[in-house]
Coordinates of C-alpha atoms in Angstrom, one line a residue:
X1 CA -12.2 19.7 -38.6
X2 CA -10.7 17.1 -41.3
X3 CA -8.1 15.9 -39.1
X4 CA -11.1 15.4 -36.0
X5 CA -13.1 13.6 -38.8
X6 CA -10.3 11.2 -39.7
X7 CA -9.7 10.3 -36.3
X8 CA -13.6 9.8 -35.8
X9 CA -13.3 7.6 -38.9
X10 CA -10.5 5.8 -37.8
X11 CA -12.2 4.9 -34.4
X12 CA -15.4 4.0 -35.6
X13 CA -14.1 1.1 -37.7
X14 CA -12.1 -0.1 -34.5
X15 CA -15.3 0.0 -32.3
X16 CA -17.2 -2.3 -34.7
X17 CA -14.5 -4.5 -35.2
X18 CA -14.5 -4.6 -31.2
X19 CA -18.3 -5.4 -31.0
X20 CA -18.2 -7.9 -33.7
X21 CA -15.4 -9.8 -31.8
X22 CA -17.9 -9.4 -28.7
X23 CA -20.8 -10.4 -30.3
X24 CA -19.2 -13.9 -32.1
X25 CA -17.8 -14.7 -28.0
X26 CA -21.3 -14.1 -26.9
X27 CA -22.4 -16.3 -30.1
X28 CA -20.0 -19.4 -28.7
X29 CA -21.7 -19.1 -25.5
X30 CA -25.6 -19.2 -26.7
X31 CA -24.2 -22.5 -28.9
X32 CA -22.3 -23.7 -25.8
X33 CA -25.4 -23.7 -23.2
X34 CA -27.7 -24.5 -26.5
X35 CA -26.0 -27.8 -26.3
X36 CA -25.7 -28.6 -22.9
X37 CA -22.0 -27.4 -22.3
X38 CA -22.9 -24.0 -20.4
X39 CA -19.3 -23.6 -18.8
X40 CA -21.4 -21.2 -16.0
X41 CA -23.2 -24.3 -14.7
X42 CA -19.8 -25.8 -13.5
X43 CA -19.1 -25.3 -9.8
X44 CA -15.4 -26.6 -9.2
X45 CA -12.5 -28.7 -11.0
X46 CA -9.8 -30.6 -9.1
X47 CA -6.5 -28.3 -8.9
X48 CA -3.6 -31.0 -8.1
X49 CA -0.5 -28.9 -8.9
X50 CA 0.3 -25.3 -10.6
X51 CA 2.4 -24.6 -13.1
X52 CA 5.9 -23.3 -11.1
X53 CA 5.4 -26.6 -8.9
X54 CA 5.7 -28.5 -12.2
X55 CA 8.5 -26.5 -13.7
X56 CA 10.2 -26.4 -10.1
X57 CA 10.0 -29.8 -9.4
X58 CA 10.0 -31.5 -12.8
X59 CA 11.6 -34.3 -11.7
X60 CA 9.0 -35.2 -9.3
X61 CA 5.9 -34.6 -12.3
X62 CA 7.6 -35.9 -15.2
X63 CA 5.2 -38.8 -16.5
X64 CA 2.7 -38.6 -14.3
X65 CA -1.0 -37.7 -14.3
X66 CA -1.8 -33.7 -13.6
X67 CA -4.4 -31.2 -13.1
X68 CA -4.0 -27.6 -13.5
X69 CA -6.6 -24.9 -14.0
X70 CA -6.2 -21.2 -15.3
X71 CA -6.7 -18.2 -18.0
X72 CA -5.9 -19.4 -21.3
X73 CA -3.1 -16.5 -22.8
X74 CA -2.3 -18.3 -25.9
X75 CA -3.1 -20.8 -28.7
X76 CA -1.5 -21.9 -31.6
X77 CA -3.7 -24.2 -33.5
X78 CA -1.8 -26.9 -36.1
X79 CA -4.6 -28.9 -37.7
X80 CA -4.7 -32.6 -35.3
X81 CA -2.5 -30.8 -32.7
X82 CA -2.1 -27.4 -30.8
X83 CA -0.3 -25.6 -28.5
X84 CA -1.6 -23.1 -25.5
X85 CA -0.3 -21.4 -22.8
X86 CA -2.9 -21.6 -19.3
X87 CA -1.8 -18.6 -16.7
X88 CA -2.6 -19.8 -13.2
X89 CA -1.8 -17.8 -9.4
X90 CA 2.1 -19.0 -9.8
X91 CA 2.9 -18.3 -14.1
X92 CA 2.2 -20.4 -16.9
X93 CA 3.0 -23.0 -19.0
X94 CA 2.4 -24.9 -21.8
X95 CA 0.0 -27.2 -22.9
X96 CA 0.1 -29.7 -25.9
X97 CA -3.7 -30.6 -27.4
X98 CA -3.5 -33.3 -29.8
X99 CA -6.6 -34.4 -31.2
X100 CA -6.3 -38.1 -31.0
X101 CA -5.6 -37.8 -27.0
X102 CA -9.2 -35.6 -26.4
X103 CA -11.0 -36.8 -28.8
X104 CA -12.5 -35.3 -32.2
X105 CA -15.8 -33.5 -30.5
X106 CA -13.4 -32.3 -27.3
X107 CA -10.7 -30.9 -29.8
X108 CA -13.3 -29.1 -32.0
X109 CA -14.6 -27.5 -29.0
X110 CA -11.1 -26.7 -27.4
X111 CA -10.4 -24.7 -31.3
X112 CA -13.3 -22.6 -30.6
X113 CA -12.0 -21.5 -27.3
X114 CA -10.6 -17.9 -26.9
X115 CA -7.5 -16.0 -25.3
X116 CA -8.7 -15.3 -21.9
X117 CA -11.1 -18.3 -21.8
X118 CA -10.3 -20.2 -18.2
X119 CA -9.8 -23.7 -18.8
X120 CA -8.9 -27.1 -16.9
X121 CA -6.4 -29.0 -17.9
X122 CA -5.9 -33.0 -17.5
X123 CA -2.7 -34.8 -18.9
X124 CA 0.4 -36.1 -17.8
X125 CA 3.7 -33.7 -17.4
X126 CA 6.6 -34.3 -20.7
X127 CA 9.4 -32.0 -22.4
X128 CA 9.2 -30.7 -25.9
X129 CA 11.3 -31.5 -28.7
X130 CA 12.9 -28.2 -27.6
X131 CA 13.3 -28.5 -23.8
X132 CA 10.1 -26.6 -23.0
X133 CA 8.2 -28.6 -19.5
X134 CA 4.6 -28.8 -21.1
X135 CA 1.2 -30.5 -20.1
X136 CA 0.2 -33.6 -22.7
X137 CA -3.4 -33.1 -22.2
X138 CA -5.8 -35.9 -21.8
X139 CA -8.6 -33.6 -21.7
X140 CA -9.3 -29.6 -21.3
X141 CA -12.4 -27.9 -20.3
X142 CA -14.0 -25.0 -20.1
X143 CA -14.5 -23.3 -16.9
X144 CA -15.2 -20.3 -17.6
X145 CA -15.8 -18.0 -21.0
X146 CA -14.2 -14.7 -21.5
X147 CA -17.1 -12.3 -22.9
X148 CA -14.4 -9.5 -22.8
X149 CA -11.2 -9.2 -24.7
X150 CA -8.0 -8.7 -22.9
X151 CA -5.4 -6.0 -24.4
X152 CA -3.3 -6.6 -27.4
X153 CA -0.4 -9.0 -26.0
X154 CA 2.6 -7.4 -27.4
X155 CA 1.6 -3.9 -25.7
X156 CA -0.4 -5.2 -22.7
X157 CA -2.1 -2.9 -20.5
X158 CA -0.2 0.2 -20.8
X159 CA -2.8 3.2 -19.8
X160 CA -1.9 4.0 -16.0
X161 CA -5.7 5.2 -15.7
X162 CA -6.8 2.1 -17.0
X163 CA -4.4 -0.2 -15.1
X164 CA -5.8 1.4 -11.7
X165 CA -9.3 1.3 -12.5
X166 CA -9.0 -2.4 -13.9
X167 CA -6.6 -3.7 -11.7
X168 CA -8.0 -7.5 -12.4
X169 CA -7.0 -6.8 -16.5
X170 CA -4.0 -5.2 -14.8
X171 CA -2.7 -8.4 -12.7
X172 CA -4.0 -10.8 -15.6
X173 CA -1.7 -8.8 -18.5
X174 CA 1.8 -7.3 -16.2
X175 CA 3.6 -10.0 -13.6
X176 CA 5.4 -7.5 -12.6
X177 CA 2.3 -6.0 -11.0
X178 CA 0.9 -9.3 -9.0
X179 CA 4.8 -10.0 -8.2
X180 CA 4.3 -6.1 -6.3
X181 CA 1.3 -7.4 -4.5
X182 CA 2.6 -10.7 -3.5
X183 CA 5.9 -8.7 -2.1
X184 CA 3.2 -6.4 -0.4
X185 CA 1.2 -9.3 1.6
X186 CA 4.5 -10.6 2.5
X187 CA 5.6 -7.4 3.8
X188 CA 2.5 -7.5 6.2
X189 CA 2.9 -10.8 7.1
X190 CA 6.6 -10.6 8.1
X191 CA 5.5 -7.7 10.2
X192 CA 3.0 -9.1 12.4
X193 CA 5.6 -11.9 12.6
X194 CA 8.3 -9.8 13.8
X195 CA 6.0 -8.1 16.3
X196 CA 3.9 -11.2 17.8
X197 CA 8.1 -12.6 18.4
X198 CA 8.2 -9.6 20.3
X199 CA 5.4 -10.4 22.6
X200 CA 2.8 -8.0 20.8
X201 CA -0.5 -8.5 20.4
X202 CA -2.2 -7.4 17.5
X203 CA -5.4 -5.9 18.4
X204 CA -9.0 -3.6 16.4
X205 CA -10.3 -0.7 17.5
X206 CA -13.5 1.2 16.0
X207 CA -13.1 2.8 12.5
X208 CA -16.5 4.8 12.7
X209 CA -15.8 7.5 15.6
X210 CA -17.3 10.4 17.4
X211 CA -13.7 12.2 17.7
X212 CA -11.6 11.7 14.9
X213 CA -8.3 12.5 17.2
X214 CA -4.6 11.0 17.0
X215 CA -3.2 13.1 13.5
X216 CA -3.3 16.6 12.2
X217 CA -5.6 15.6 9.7
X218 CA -9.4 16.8 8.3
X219 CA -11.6 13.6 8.8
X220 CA -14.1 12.7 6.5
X221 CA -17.6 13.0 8.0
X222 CA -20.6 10.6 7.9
X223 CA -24.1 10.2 9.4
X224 CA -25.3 7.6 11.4
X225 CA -28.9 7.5 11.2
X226 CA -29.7 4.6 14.1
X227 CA -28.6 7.2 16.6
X228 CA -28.9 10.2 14.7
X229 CA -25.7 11.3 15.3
X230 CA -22.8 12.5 12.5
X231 CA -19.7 10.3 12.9
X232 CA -16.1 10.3 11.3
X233 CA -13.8 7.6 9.7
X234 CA -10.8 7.9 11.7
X235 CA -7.5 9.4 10.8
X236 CA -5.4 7.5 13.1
X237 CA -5.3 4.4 15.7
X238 CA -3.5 5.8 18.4
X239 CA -5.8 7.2 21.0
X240 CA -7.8 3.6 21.3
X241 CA -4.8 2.1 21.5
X242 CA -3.5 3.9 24.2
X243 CA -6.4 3.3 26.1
X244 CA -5.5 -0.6 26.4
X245 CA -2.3 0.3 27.5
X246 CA -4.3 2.1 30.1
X247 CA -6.0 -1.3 30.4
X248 CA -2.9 -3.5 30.8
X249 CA -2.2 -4.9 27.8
X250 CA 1.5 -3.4 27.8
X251 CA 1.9 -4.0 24.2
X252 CA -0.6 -3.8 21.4
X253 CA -0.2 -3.0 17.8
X254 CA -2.7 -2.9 14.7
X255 CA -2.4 -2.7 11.0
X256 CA -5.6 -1.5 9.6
X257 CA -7.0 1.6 6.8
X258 CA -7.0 5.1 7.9
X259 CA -8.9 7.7 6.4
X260 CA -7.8 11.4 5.4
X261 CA -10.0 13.8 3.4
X262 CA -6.9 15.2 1.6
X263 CA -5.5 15.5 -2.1
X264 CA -4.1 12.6 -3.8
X265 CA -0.7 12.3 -5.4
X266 CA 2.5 10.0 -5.7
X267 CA 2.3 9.0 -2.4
X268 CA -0.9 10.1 -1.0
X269 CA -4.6 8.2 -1.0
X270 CA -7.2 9.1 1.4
X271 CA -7.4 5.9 2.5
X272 CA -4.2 4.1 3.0
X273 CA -2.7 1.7 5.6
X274 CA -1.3 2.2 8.8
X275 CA 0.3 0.2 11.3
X276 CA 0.5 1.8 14.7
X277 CA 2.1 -0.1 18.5
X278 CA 2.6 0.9 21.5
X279 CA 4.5 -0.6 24.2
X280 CA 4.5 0.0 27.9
X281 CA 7.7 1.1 29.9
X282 CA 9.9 2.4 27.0
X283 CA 10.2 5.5 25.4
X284 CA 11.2 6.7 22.0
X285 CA 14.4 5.3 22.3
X286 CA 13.0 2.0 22.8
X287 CA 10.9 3.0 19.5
X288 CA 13.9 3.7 17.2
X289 CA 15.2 -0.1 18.0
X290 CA 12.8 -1.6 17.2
X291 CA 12.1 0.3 13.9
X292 CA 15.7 -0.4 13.0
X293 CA 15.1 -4.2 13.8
X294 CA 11.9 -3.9 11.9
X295 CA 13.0 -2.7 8.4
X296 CA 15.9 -5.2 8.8
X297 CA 14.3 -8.0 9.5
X298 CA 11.3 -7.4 6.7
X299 CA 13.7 -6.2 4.2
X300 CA 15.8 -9.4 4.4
X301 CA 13.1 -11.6 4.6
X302 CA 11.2 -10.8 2.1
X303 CA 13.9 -9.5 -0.2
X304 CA 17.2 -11.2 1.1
X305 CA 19.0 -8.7 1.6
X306 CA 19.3 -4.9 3.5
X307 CA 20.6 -3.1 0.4
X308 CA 17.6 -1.8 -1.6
X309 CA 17.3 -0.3 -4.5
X310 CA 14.7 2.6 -5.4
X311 CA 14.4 4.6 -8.4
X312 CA 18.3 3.8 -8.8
X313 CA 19.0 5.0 -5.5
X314 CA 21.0 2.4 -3.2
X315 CA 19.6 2.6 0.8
X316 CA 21.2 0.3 3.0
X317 CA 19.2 -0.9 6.1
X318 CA 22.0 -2.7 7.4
X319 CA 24.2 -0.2 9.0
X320 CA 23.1 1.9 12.1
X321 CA 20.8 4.6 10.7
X322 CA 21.5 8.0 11.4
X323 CA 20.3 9.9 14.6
X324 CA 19.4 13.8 14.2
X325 CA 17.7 16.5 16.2
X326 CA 15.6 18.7 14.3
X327 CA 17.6 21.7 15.2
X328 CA 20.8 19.9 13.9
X329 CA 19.2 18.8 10.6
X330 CA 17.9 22.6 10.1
X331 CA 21.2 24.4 10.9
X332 CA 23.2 21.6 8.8
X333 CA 21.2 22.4 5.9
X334 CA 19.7 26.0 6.1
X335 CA 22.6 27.6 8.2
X336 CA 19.9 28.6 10.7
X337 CA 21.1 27.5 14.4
X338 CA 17.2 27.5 15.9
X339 CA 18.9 27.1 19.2
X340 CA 19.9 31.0 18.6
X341 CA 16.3 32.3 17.8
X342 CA 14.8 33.0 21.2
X343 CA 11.4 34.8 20.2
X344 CA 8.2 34.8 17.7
X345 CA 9.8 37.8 16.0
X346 CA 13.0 36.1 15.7
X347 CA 11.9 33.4 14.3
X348 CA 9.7 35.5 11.5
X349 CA 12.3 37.3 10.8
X350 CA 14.6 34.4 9.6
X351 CA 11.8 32.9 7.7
X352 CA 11.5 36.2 5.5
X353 CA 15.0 36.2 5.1
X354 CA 15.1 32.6 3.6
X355 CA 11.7 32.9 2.1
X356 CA 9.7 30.7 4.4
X357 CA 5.9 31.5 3.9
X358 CA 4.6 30.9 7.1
X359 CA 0.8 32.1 8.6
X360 CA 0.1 34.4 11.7
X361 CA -1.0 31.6 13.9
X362 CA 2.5 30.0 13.0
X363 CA 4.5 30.0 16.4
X364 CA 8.3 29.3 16.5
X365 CA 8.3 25.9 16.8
X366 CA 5.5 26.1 13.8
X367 CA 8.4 27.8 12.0
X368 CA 10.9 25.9 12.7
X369 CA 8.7 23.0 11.0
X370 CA 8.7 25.0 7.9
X371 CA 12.4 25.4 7.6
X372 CA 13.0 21.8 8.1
X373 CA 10.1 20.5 5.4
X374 CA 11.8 23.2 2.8
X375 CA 15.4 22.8 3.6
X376 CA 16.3 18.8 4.7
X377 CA 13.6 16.2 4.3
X378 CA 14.8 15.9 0.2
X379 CA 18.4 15.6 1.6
X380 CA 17.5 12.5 4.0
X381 CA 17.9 9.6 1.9
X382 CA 19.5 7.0 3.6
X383 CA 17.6 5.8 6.8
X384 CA 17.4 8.7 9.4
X385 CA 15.8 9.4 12.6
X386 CA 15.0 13.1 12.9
X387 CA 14.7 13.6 16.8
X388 CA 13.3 16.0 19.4
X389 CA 10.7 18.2 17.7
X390 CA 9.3 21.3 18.8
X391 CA 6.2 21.2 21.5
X392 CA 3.7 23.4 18.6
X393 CA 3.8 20.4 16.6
X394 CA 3.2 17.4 18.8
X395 CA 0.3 17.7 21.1
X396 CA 0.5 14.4 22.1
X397 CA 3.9 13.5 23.3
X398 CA 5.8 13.6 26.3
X399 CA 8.4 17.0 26.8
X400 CA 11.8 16.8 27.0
X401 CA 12.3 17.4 30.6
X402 CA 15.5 18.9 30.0
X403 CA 14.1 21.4 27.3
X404 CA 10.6 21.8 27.6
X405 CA 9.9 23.4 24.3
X406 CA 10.9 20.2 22.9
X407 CA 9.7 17.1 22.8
X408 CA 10.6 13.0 22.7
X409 CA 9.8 12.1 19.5
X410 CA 10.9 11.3 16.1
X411 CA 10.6 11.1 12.7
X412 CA 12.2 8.2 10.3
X413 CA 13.1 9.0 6.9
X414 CA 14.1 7.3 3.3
X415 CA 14.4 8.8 0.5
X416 CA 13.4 12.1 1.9
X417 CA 10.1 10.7 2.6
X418 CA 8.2 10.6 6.6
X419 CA 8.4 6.8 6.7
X420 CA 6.9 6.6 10.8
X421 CA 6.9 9.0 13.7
X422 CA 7.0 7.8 16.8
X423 CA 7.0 9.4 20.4
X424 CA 7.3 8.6 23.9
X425 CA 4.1 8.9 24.3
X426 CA 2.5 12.1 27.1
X427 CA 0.7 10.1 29.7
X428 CA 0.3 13.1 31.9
X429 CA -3.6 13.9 32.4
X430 CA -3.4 17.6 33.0
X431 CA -0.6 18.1 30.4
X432 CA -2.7 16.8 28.1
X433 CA -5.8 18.8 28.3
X434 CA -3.4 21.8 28.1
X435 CA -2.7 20.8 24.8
X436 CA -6.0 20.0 23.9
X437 CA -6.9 23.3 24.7
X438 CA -4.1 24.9 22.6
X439 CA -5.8 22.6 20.0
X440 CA -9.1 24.2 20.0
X441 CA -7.5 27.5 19.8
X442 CA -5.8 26.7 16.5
X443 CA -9.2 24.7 14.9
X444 CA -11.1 28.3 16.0
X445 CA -8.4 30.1 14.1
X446 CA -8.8 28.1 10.9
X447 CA -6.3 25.0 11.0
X448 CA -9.0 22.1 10.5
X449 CA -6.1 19.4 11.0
X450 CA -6.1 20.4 14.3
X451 CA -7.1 17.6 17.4
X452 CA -10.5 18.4 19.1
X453 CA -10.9 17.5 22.9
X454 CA -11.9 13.9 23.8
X455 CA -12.7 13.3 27.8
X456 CA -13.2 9.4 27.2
X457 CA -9.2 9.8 26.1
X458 CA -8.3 12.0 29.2
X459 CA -10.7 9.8 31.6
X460 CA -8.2 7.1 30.6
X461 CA -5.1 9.2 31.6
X462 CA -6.6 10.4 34.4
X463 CA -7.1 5.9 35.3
X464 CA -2.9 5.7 34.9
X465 CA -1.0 4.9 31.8
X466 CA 2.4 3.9 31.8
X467 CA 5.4 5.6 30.5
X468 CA 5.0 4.3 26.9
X469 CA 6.7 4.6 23.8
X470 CA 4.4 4.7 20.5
X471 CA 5.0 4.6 16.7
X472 CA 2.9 4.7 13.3
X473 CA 4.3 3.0 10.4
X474 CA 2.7 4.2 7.0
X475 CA 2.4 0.3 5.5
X476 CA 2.1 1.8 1.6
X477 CA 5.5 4.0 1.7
X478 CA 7.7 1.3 3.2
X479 CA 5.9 -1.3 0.3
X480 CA 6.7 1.3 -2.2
X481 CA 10.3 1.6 -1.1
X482 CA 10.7 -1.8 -1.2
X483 CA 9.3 -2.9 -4.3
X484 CA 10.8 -0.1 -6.2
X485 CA 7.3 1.4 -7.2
X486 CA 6.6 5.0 -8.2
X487 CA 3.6 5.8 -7.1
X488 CA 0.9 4.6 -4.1
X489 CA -1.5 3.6 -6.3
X490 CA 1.1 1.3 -7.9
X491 CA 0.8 -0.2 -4.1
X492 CA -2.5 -0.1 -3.9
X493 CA -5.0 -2.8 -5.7
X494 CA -7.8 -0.6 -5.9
X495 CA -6.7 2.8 -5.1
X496 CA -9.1 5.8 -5.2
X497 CA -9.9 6.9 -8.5
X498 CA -12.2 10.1 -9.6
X499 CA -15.7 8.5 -11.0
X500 CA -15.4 8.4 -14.8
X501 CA -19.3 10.0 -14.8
X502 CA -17.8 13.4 -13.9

């Protein structure tokens, strides 16, 4: 209990010191608005440059009059003159206060100011005795004041819990962190530009639904109390989309959240993005293509080159990727030729013998699943399509006419994670109530991932669709890949946290 008592002693002293600093910025501010300075009442200040354009393009600033706003991260006062550092969207720089440029009253308010104030800054661009591009300021005000204090500087925000929850302290304290999230909208944006240069349309379809169909996934369930009626927040985009192909529109695609009532780890949230697109008379051929061309073209613009780097591991995007049935990729790992396992029993039997848990409703293609997600997604590094997978597992994609207990779709890996799965797609009416059906059966023997039944869906089969091709990109894996980061929520600005009340 000594030691416990120490540390309570040692914190306590901490705490005050922490409320005193609070209480002395919260003292500033009563004497700021006592004399008519409230930095709240301000509304807007004239932004003409920010600080990488002046350090970019010196040449072009040097001498002349600017204006740069942002969150003060350092100050070095030096009786008539001092030195800060103002962070704006693009970095920082410095800024030389001398007190016979501002004034006497300006510069004895600009020494009361604190780290994390947010100040505007008038003066004309010049180089230090020591080669550093500064800001001679004219005048600086104060925007904004900072009634918190940020972290210490020389540790920053370290606390991963912390960084998540307070991802604004997070992006103010780590560049590395808002570089991620720049690199992220870029990502997105280079993707709807690839697509739109492929005559795609980007398109929204409802995100509160009746039938929560498309995945093997358990929805999360809300009420909707106008109609009185529960609802779900889907788990996928694919069967609205499919319905304007139905309608015509040959090729859509959208890039919106998703919703899965599922656990969260390194790369799962349950609510993450997704990008799906479908395109009329092409199958999943047609799909792998285009995903190649995809990763290619985003990875080189946005990074400038095809050869990534994560976690020390070197992928190259620019060489054809790999092409693999799942029977292949099982037998070249496991030693298990699933072209040689006829039955159920057959199929149980070499899952005991290589310790496969499986469950009773398992079938073979079920179980040939299993062998492949214990024995060759980790070994699937580089960029691999994993092909023709067994009918069980993909109740919504066309068979391989050749083989029907297989069918035409695929699965693209890196780094041994599902990076898209993409089919060509089952437009057949009847077909497809069939596998409904086998649906049901699995939900009524316990598997609540499984599809339920939607007739709106089958209404629009029944109309005509197209043979199609389809894909789903998960958006968060190919930013985490790409940006070398180790978890989703490192991906994620404000990813799903457990309440602290609990």
């Amino acid at each position: 209990m000594a030691g416990e008592n120490q540390n309570q002693n040692q914190k306590k002293p901490q705490t005050e010191d922490l409320n005193h600093v609070l209480q002395v910025r919260r003292d500033k501010l009563a004497e700021l608005q006592a004399a008519g300075k409230d930095p709240f009442q301000i509304t807007k200040y004239d932004v003409t440059v920010h600080s990488m354009d002046i350090k970019n393009h010196y040449d072009e600033y040097e001498g002349k009059e600017v204006s740069i706003a942002g969150r003060m991260m350092f100050k070095r006062v030096m009786g008539k003159a001092s030195f800060c550092n103002v962070q704006d969207k693009e970095g920082s720089i410095q800024v030389y206060v001398a007190r016979d440029s501002i004034g006497e009253d300006p510069y004895k308010d600009f020494k009361k100011m604190d780290i994390g104030d947010i100040v505007g800054v008038k003066g004309t661009a010049f180089t230090t005795k020591t080669g550093e591009i500064s800001v001679h300021a004219e005048s600086v005000t104060l925007l904004s004041k900072s009634l918190q204090v940020l972290p210490e500087k020389f540790h920053g925000l370290t606390d991963t819990d912390m960084r998540y929850r307070q991802r604004y302290v997070d992006l103010i304290m780590n560049p590395e962190v808002k570089d991620t999230f720049i690199k992220r909208s870029q990502i997105i944006s280079t993707i709807r530009r690839y697509l739109d240069g492929q005559g795609f349309m980007e398109v929204e379809t409802p995100m509160l639904v009746s039938n929560a169909g498309g995945a093997a996934a358990r929805p999360f369930v809300t009420h909707f109390n106008a109609l009185d009626e529960d609802e779900k927040l889907r788990i996928s985009l694919e069967l609205y989309l499919k319905r304007l192909i139905v309608g015509g529109l040959e090729r859509v695609y959208e890039i919106g959240r998703v919703f899965r009532n599922e656990g969260v780890d390194t790369r799962h949230n349950p609510e993450f993005t997704l990008m799906e697109l479908y395109q009329a008379y092409t199958d999943y051929h047609g799909m792998m293509d285009l995903t190649e061309n995809l990763y290619r073209y985003v990875a080189q613009e946005v990074l400038g080159t095809t050869q990534i780097v994560y976690n020390g591991i070197e992928m190259d995007l620019g060489k054809p990727f790999e092409r693999i049935t799942m029977v292949d990729a099982v037998k070249k790992y496991s030693g298990v030729d699933f072209n040689e396992i006829h039955t159920l029993e057959e199929a149980r039997a070499a899952a005991k013998e290589h310790h496969i848990e499986f469950e009773e409703r398992h079938k073979k293609g079920d179980i040939l699943n299993l062998f492949f997600e214990e024995f060759v997604e980790d070994h699937l590094v580089q960029p691999t399509f994993v092909m023709d997978h067994p009918i069980e597992i993909s109740p919504l994609t066309k068979k391989k006419p050749e083989n029907p207990e297989y069918v035409e779709r695929f699965e693209f890996f890196m780094n041994g994670w599902e990076m898209a799965n993409a089919y060509s797609e089952l437009n057949d009416p009847i077909d497809q109530r069939e596998r409904f059906a086998a649906q049901e059966e699995m939900f009524a023997q316990g598997d609540e991932e499984a599809n339920h039944t939607d007739e709106d869906f089958l209404n629009a089969l029944m109309v005509g669709m197209p043979p199609t091709g389809g894909i789903g990109f998960g958006i968060d894996r190919m930013v985490m890949l790409l940006t070398d980061s180790a978890a989703i929520r490192d991906v994620l600005l404000f990813p799903t946290m457990k309440s602290l009340d609990k």
